[in-house]
Amino acid sequence: MATPPDFTAGQVLEANAHMNKVGLWLIKTQATGSAQSSVVVSDVFSADYENYRIIVSGGSASGNIGLNMTLGATTTGYYYGHHHVTWAGTGVAQGGANATSWSAIGLGTSTALSMIADVSLPFATARTLINASSVYTDTTAATGFARWTNGFLDNATSYTAFTLTTSSGTVTGGTVYVYGWRD
Amino acid sequence: MPAKKEQPIRINDNGVERDATPEEIAHIEVIRQSNDPYVAGLAE
């Protein structure tokens, strides 16, 4: 029998030998829509998974923006540290303590939206942790940059939904993908 | 000349695109209180 993921045509996929070893499952795909200031993604966190991957790609923004992420209706208790490096090699460090969101954890320009985030324990009654990266697609060496963000939400609330809110302006034509990492 | 009408704030609510309610607009304004200063500078 072939070893996953190298299956053969017509092979029977067994639960424990194969399917229960698949690491990442697509939970939801949601279009950002056109000229939206806020994108609410509901019914994605559950007891099925402890850890999730959220990807925002494609599309564009109406200007140079950040995507601020929040869980449920919570607008307090977000802690995070950003580090980003411009194409010119300049490093910038920023942070937020007890903030109203994980600020600019994603980024948007007129050419792309960018965010990849791993979220741990959003459904559990425990602190939610986030580890994310994004790219600001500006070809100017002094202002284009790559960003990494790590943080947590200081409460023990169980969440099923998250929201991406633009720092200003709107997003159009992107897609939000939510995956669950198998426990 | 009449004043330019402001565009409504739009929300994609779990796949349904609609105008934000006043409560939702207030919620967005609270979220934007934590706007990243570096990114805000790029927007100007």
PDB file of C-alpha atoms in Angstrom:
ATOM      1  CA  MET A   1       0.000   0.000   0.000  1.00  0.00           C
ATOM      2  CA  ALA A   2       1.295   3.432  -0.889  1.00  0.00           C
ATOM      3  CA  THR A   3       2.281   5.697   1.954  1.00  0.00           C
ATOM      4  CA  PRO A   4       0.238   8.934   2.207  1.00  0.00           C
ATOM      5  CA  PRO A   5       0.160  11.269   0.406  1.00  0.00           C
ATOM      6  CA  ASP A   6       1.279   9.115  -2.520  1.00  0.00           C
ATOM      7  CA  PHE A   7      -1.970   7.359  -3.279  1.00  0.00           C
ATOM      8  CA  THR A   8      -2.615   5.148  -6.246  1.00  0.00           C
ATOM      9  CA  ALA A   9      -5.595   5.263  -8.562  1.00  0.00           C
ATOM     10  CA  GLY A  10      -8.544   3.368  -7.137  1.00  0.00           C
ATOM     11  CA  GLN A  11      -6.958   2.884  -3.715  1.00  0.00           C
ATOM     12  CA  VAL A  12      -9.367   2.596  -0.788  1.00  0.00           C
ATOM     13  CA  LEU A  13      -8.594   5.360   1.728  1.00  0.00           C
ATOM     14  CA  GLU A  14      -8.889   3.999   5.232  1.00  0.00           C
ATOM     15  CA  ALA A  15      -9.877   6.116   8.224  1.00  0.00           C
ATOM     16  CA  ASN A  16      -6.987   5.549  10.600  1.00  0.00           C
ATOM     17  CA  ALA A  17      -4.278   4.699   8.107  1.00  0.00           C
ATOM     18  CA  HIS A  18      -4.975   7.610   5.776  1.00  0.00           C
ATOM     19  CA  MET A  19      -7.735  10.136   6.330  1.00  0.00           C
ATOM     20  CA  ASN A  20      -7.144  10.645  10.071  1.00  0.00           C
ATOM     21  CA  LYS A  21      -3.587  11.632   9.242  1.00  0.00           C
ATOM     22  CA  VAL A  22      -4.558  14.457   6.926  1.00  0.00           C
ATOM     23  CA  GLY A  23      -3.305  17.595   8.650  1.00  0.00           C
ATOM     24  CA  LEU A  24      -5.246  20.474   7.169  1.00  0.00           C
ATOM     25  CA  TRP A  25      -8.951  20.625   6.317  1.00  0.00           C
ATOM     26  CA  LEU A  26     -10.735  23.440   4.512  1.00  0.00           C
ATOM     27  CA  ILE A  27     -13.538  24.777   6.710  1.00  0.00           C
ATOM     28  CA  LYS A  28     -14.698  27.784   4.745  1.00  0.00           C
ATOM     29  CA  THR A  29     -14.001  29.963   1.725  1.00  0.00           C
ATOM     30  CA  GLN A  30     -15.498  33.455   1.763  1.00  0.00           C
ATOM     31  CA  ALA A  31     -15.106  36.211  -0.810  1.00  0.00           C
ATOM     32  CA  THR A  32     -14.315  39.633   0.624  1.00  0.00           C
ATOM     33  CA  GLY A  33     -16.874  41.164  -1.728  1.00  0.00           C
ATOM     34  CA  SER A  34     -16.555  44.576  -3.356  1.00  0.00           C
ATOM     35  CA  ALA A  35     -15.686  47.824  -1.525  1.00  0.00           C
ATOM     36  CA  GLN A  36     -16.117  46.327   1.946  1.00  0.00           C
ATOM     37  CA  SER A  37     -14.792  47.987   5.100  1.00  0.00           C
ATOM     38  CA  SER A  38     -15.342  44.945   7.252  1.00  0.00           C
ATOM     39  CA  VAL A  39     -15.506  41.220   6.529  1.00  0.00           C
ATOM     40  CA  VAL A  40     -17.211  39.038   9.131  1.00  0.00           C
ATOM     41  CA  VAL A  41     -16.428  35.323   8.876  1.00  0.00           C
ATOM     42  CA  SER A  42     -18.825  33.310  11.038  1.00  0.00           C
ATOM     43  CA  ASP A  43     -19.200  29.704  12.170  1.00  0.00           C
ATOM     44  CA  VAL A  44     -15.614  28.650  11.576  1.00  0.00           C
ATOM     45  CA  PHE A  45     -14.190  27.890  15.033  1.00  0.00           C
ATOM     46  CA  SER A  46     -15.570  24.828  16.794  1.00  0.00           C
ATOM     47  CA  ALA A  47     -14.716  21.861  18.985  1.00  0.00           C
ATOM     48  CA  ASP A  48     -13.504  20.052  15.855  1.00  0.00           C
ATOM     49  CA  TYR A  49     -10.111  21.785  15.919  1.00  0.00           C
ATOM     50  CA  GLU A  50      -7.835  23.523  18.404  1.00  0.00           C
ATOM     51  CA  ASN A  51      -5.742  25.289  15.753  1.00  0.00           C
ATOM     52  CA  TYR A  52      -6.632  27.118  12.535  1.00  0.00           C
ATOM     53  CA  ARG A  53      -4.964  28.683   9.531  1.00  0.00           C
ATOM     54  CA  ILE A  54      -6.514  31.779   7.969  1.00  0.00           C
ATOM     55  CA  ILE A  55      -5.320  33.005   4.579  1.00  0.00           C
ATOM     56  CA  VAL A  56      -6.354  36.193   2.801  1.00  0.00           C
ATOM     57  CA  SER A  57      -5.212  36.453  -0.792  1.00  0.00           C
ATOM     58  CA  GLY A  58      -6.069  37.928  -4.153  1.00  0.00           C
ATOM     59  CA  GLY A  59      -8.002  41.131  -4.589  1.00  0.00           C
ATOM     60  CA  SER A  60      -6.875  44.628  -3.694  1.00  0.00           C
ATOM     61  CA  ALA A  61      -7.481  47.531  -1.367  1.00  0.00           C
ATOM     62  CA  SER A  62      -8.662  51.048  -2.127  1.00  0.00           C
ATOM     63  CA  GLY A  63      -5.378  52.377  -0.749  1.00  0.00           C
ATOM     64  CA  ASN A  64      -2.529  51.438   1.558  1.00  0.00           C
ATOM     65  CA  ILE A  65      -4.250  49.758   4.461  1.00  0.00           C
ATOM     66  CA  GLY A  66      -3.936  47.363   7.349  1.00  0.00           C
ATOM     67  CA  LEU A  67      -6.360  44.575   8.110  1.00  0.00           C
ATOM     68  CA  ASN A  68      -7.251  44.662  11.811  1.00  0.00           C
ATOM     69  CA  MET A  69      -8.428  41.335  13.165  1.00  0.00           C
ATOM     70  CA  THR A  70     -10.888  40.837  16.020  1.00  0.00           C
ATOM     71  CA  LEU A  71     -12.654  37.794  17.460  1.00  0.00           C
ATOM     72  CA  GLY A  72     -16.410  37.822  18.044  1.00  0.00           C
ATOM     73  CA  ALA A  73     -17.487  41.227  19.335  1.00  0.00           C
ATOM     74  CA  THR A  74     -14.407  41.715  21.516  1.00  0.00           C
ATOM     75  CA  THR A  75     -12.601  45.057  21.213  1.00  0.00           C
ATOM     76  CA  THR A  76     -10.261  44.923  24.185  1.00  0.00           C
ATOM     77  CA  GLY A  77      -7.384  42.809  25.402  1.00  0.00           C
ATOM     78  CA  TYR A  78      -5.403  42.321  22.191  1.00  0.00           C
ATOM     79  CA  TYR A  79      -1.638  42.078  22.768  1.00  0.00           C
ATOM     80  CA  TYR A  80       0.831  41.799  19.911  1.00  0.00           C
ATOM     81  CA  GLY A  81       4.257  42.607  18.594  1.00  0.00           C
ATOM     82  CA  HIS A  82       5.036  43.436  14.988  1.00  0.00           C
ATOM     83  CA  HIS A  83       8.391  43.236  13.363  1.00  0.00           C
ATOM     84  CA  HIS A  84       8.784  44.193   9.757  1.00  0.00           C
ATOM     85  CA  VAL A  85      11.669  44.724   7.383  1.00  0.00           C
ATOM     86  CA  THR A  86      11.554  46.972   4.335  1.00  0.00           C
ATOM     87  CA  TRP A  87      13.014  45.955   0.997  1.00  0.00           C
ATOM     88  CA  ALA A  88      15.859  48.332   1.867  1.00  0.00           C
ATOM     89  CA  GLY A  89      16.613  46.195   4.922  1.00  0.00           C
ATOM     90  CA  THR A  90      15.360  48.579   7.565  1.00  0.00           C
ATOM     91  CA  GLY A  91      13.733  46.926  10.555  1.00  0.00           C
ATOM     92  CA  VAL A  92      10.770  48.386  12.410  1.00  0.00           C
ATOM     93  CA  ALA A  93       9.367  47.055  15.672  1.00  0.00           C
ATOM     94  CA  GLN A  94       5.980  47.977  17.083  1.00  0.00           C
ATOM     95  CA  GLY A  95       3.608  46.611  19.630  1.00  0.00           C
ATOM     96  CA  GLY A  96       0.160  46.916  21.103  1.00  0.00           C
ATOM     97  CA  ALA A  97      -0.991  46.207  24.664  1.00  0.00           C
ATOM     98  CA  ASN A  98      -4.664  45.804  25.583  1.00  0.00           C
ATOM     99  CA  ALA A  99      -5.479  47.120  22.108  1.00  0.00           C
ATOM    100  CA  THR A 100      -8.857  47.118  20.371  1.00  0.00           C
ATOM    101  CA  SER A 101      -7.644  44.661  17.708  1.00  0.00           C
ATOM    102  CA  TRP A 102      -4.658  42.789  16.379  1.00  0.00           C
ATOM    103  CA  SER A 103      -3.790  45.813  14.305  1.00  0.00           C
ATOM    104  CA  ALA A 104      -2.552  45.538  10.706  1.00  0.00           C
ATOM    105  CA  ILE A 105      -1.936  41.830  11.079  1.00  0.00           C
ATOM    106  CA  GLY A 106      -2.841  41.715   7.384  1.00  0.00           C
ATOM    107  CA  LEU A 107      -1.930  44.279   4.755  1.00  0.00           C
ATOM    108  CA  GLY A 108      -3.495  45.634   1.586  1.00  0.00           C
ATOM    109  CA  THR A 109      -2.456  47.751  -1.359  1.00  0.00           C
ATOM    110  CA  SER A 110      -3.892  48.527  -4.776  1.00  0.00           C
ATOM    111  CA  THR A 111      -2.273  45.323  -6.043  1.00  0.00           C
ATOM    112  CA  ALA A 112      -2.859  42.691  -3.345  1.00  0.00           C
ATOM    113  CA  LEU A 113      -4.263  41.646   0.001  1.00  0.00           C
ATOM    114  CA  SER A 114      -1.949  39.607   2.209  1.00  0.00           C
ATOM    115  CA  MET A 115      -2.362  37.677   5.430  1.00  0.00           C
ATOM    116  CA  ILE A 116      -1.480  34.212   6.672  1.00  0.00           C
ATOM    117  CA  ALA A 117      -2.332  33.593  10.313  1.00  0.00           C
ATOM    118  CA  ASP A 118      -2.218  30.541  12.541  1.00  0.00           C
ATOM    119  CA  VAL A 119      -4.733  30.908  15.367  1.00  0.00           C
ATOM    120  CA  SER A 120      -4.606  28.656  18.414  1.00  0.00           C
ATOM    121  CA  LEU A 121      -7.482  27.893  20.796  1.00  0.00           C
ATOM    122  CA  PRO A 122     -10.098  30.434  19.626  1.00  0.00           C
ATOM    123  CA  PHE A 123     -12.961  28.072  20.503  1.00  0.00           C
ATOM    124  CA  ALA A 124     -11.466  26.916  23.786  1.00  0.00           C
ATOM    125  CA  THR A 125     -12.171  28.756  27.022  1.00  0.00           C
ATOM    126  CA  ALA A 126      -8.576  29.943  27.111  1.00  0.00           C
ATOM    127  CA  ARG A 127      -6.411  32.692  25.737  1.00  0.00           C
ATOM    128  CA  THR A 128      -6.272  32.747  21.932  1.00  0.00           C
ATOM    129  CA  LEU A 129      -2.822  32.988  20.391  1.00  0.00           C
ATOM    130  CA  ILE A 130      -1.926  34.203  16.921  1.00  0.00           C
ATOM    131  CA  ASN A 131       1.179  33.926  14.750  1.00  0.00           C
ATOM    132  CA  ALA A 132       0.966  35.672  11.412  1.00  0.00           C
ATOM    133  CA  SER A 133       2.851  37.099   8.471  1.00  0.00           C
ATOM    134  CA  SER A 134       1.983  39.434   5.609  1.00  0.00           C
ATOM    135  CA  VAL A 135       3.496  41.349   2.719  1.00  0.00           C
ATOM    136  CA  TYR A 136       3.036  44.975   1.750  1.00  0.00           C
ATOM    137  CA  THR A 137       3.274  44.898  -2.035  1.00  0.00           C
ATOM    138  CA  ASP A 138       4.937  48.226  -2.721  1.00  0.00           C
ATOM    139  CA  THR A 139       7.986  48.188  -5.004  1.00  0.00           C
ATOM    140  CA  THR A 140       9.515  51.228  -3.306  1.00  0.00           C
ATOM    141  CA  ALA A 141      12.447  49.838  -1.340  1.00  0.00           C
ATOM    142  CA  ALA A 142      12.007  52.260   1.532  1.00  0.00           C
ATOM    143  CA  THR A 143       8.338  51.526   2.120  1.00  0.00           C
ATOM    144  CA  GLY A 144       7.589  48.030   0.845  1.00  0.00           C
ATOM    145  CA  PHE A 145       7.996  45.484   3.609  1.00  0.00           C
ATOM    146  CA  ALA A 146       7.436  42.007   5.002  1.00  0.00           C
ATOM    147  CA  ARG A 147       5.780  41.739   8.419  1.00  0.00           C
ATOM    148  CA  TRP A 148       5.562  39.173  11.193  1.00  0.00           C
ATOM    149  CA  THR A 149       3.120  39.455  14.070  1.00  0.00           C
ATOM    150  CA  ASN A 150       2.711  37.364  17.205  1.00  0.00           C
ATOM    151  CA  GLY A 151       0.274  37.929  20.000  1.00  0.00           C
ATOM    152  CA  PHE A 152      -2.613  36.787  22.114  1.00  0.00           C
ATOM    153  CA  LEU A 153      -6.071  37.808  23.284  1.00  0.00           C
ATOM    154  CA  ASP A 154      -6.294  38.193  27.020  1.00  0.00           C
ATOM    155  CA  ASN A 155      -9.529  36.455  27.921  1.00  0.00           C
ATOM    156  CA  ALA A 156     -10.968  32.950  28.163  1.00  0.00           C
ATOM    157  CA  THR A 157     -13.924  33.493  25.845  1.00  0.00           C
ATOM    158  CA  SER A 158     -14.923  30.853  23.315  1.00  0.00           C
ATOM    159  CA  TYR A 159     -15.280  32.255  19.787  1.00  0.00           C
ATOM    160  CA  THR A 160     -16.831  30.924  16.600  1.00  0.00           C
ATOM    161  CA  ALA A 161     -16.219  33.948  14.336  1.00  0.00           C
ATOM    162  CA  PHE A 162     -13.654  36.581  13.438  1.00  0.00           C
ATOM    163  CA  THR A 163     -13.711  39.915  11.633  1.00  0.00           C
ATOM    164  CA  LEU A 164     -11.198  41.670   9.410  1.00  0.00           C
ATOM    165  CA  THR A 165     -11.653  45.439   9.459  1.00  0.00           C
ATOM    166  CA  THR A 166      -9.764  47.830   7.215  1.00  0.00           C
ATOM    167  CA  SER A 167      -7.705  50.524   8.927  1.00  0.00           C
ATOM    168  CA  SER A 168      -9.245  52.855   6.333  1.00  0.00           C
ATOM    169  CA  GLY A 169     -10.822  52.446   2.920  1.00  0.00           C
ATOM    170  CA  THR A 170     -12.068  49.134   1.592  1.00  0.00           C
ATOM    171  CA  VAL A 171     -11.131  45.765   0.136  1.00  0.00           C
ATOM    172  CA  THR A 172     -12.348  44.214  -3.096  1.00  0.00           C
ATOM    173  CA  GLY A 173     -12.085  40.889  -4.820  1.00  0.00           C
ATOM    174  CA  GLY A 174     -10.085  38.948  -2.244  1.00  0.00           C
ATOM    175  CA  THR A 175     -10.759  35.584  -0.693  1.00  0.00           C
ATOM    176  CA  VAL A 176     -10.625  34.466   2.929  1.00  0.00           C
ATOM    177  CA  TYR A 177      -9.764  30.809   3.448  1.00  0.00           C
ATOM    178  CA  VAL A 178     -10.142  29.141   6.860  1.00  0.00           C
ATOM    179  CA  TYR A 179      -8.560  25.738   7.533  1.00  0.00           C
ATOM    180  CA  GLY A 180      -8.495  23.568  10.591  1.00  0.00           C
ATOM    181  CA  TRP A 181      -5.349  21.746  11.679  1.00  0.00           C
ATOM    182  CA  ARG A 182      -6.269  18.238  12.685  1.00  0.00           C
ATOM    183  CA  ASP A 183      -5.848  17.734  16.445  1.00  0.00           C
TER     184      ASP A 183
ATOM    185  CA  MET B   1     -23.652  73.129  -4.884  1.00  0.00           C
ATOM    186  CA  PRO B   2     -25.089  70.397  -2.671  1.00  0.00           C
ATOM    187  CA  ALA B   3     -22.701  68.614  -0.363  1.00  0.00           C
ATOM    188  CA  LYS B   4     -21.260  65.353  -1.677  1.00  0.00           C
ATOM    189  CA  LYS B   5     -23.145  62.416  -0.222  1.00  0.00           C
ATOM    190  CA  GLU B   6     -20.947  60.162   1.904  1.00  0.00           C
ATOM    191  CA  GLN B   7     -20.548  56.579   0.804  1.00  0.00           C
ATOM    192  CA  PRO B   8     -22.057  54.135   3.307  1.00  0.00           C
ATOM    193  CA  ILE B   9     -19.755  51.855   5.249  1.00  0.00           C
ATOM    194  CA  ARG B  10     -20.177  48.376   3.818  1.00  0.00           C
ATOM    195  CA  ILE B  11     -19.911  45.080   5.660  1.00  0.00           C
ATOM    196  CA  ASN B  12     -19.565  41.612   4.224  1.00  0.00           C
ATOM    197  CA  ASP B  13     -21.505  39.777   6.898  1.00  0.00           C
ATOM    198  CA  ASN B  14     -20.654  36.119   6.438  1.00  0.00           C
ATOM    199  CA  GLY B  15     -20.993  36.411   2.669  1.00  0.00           C
ATOM    200  CA  VAL B  16     -23.856  38.933   2.600  1.00  0.00           C
ATOM    201  CA  GLU B  17     -22.804  42.441   1.531  1.00  0.00           C
ATOM    202  CA  ARG B  18     -24.819  45.242   3.130  1.00  0.00           C
ATOM    203  CA  ASP B  19     -24.595  48.716   4.658  1.00  0.00           C
ATOM    204  CA  ALA B  20     -23.314  48.761   8.227  1.00  0.00           C
ATOM    205  CA  THR B  21     -25.720  49.708  10.993  1.00  0.00           C
ATOM    206  CA  PRO B  22     -24.891  52.702  13.215  1.00  0.00           C
ATOM    207  CA  GLU B  23     -23.876  50.240  15.950  1.00  0.00           C
ATOM    208  CA  GLU B  24     -21.551  48.434  13.560  1.00  0.00           C
ATOM    209  CA  ILE B  25     -20.024  51.717  12.386  1.00  0.00           C
ATOM    210  CA  ALA B  26     -19.333  52.607  16.015  1.00  0.00           C
ATOM    211  CA  HIS B  27     -17.777  49.152  16.470  1.00  0.00           C
ATOM    212  CA  ILE B  28     -15.511  49.724  13.441  1.00  0.00           C
ATOM    213  CA  GLU B  29     -14.439  53.082  14.844  1.00  0.00           C
ATOM    214  CA  VAL B  30     -13.436  51.405  18.109  1.00  0.00           C
ATOM    215  CA  ILE B  31     -11.427  48.775  16.221  1.00  0.00           C
ATOM    216  CA  ARG B  32      -9.682  51.531  14.258  1.00  0.00           C
ATOM    217  CA  GLN B  33      -8.498  53.129  17.499  1.00  0.00           C
ATOM    218  CA  SER B  34      -5.690  50.570  17.388  1.00  0.00           C
ATOM    219  CA  ASN B  35      -4.678  51.419  13.830  1.00  0.00           C
ATOM    220  CA  ASP B  36      -1.014  50.771  13.122  1.00  0.00           C
ATOM    221  CA  PRO B  37       0.780  54.154  12.958  1.00  0.00           C
ATOM    222  CA  TYR B  38       3.304  52.949  10.382  1.00  0.00           C
ATOM    223  CA  VAL B  39       0.605  51.735   7.977  1.00  0.00           C
ATOM    224  CA  ALA B  40      -1.463  54.848   8.664  1.00  0.00           C
ATOM    225  CA  GLY B  41       1.511  56.911   7.555  1.00  0.00           C
ATOM    226  CA  LEU B  42       1.685  55.023   4.286  1.00  0.00           C
ATOM    227  CA  ALA B  43      -1.973  55.768   3.620  1.00  0.00           C
ATOM    228  CA  GLU B  44      -1.400  59.533   3.737  1.00  0.00           C
TER     229      GLU B  44
END
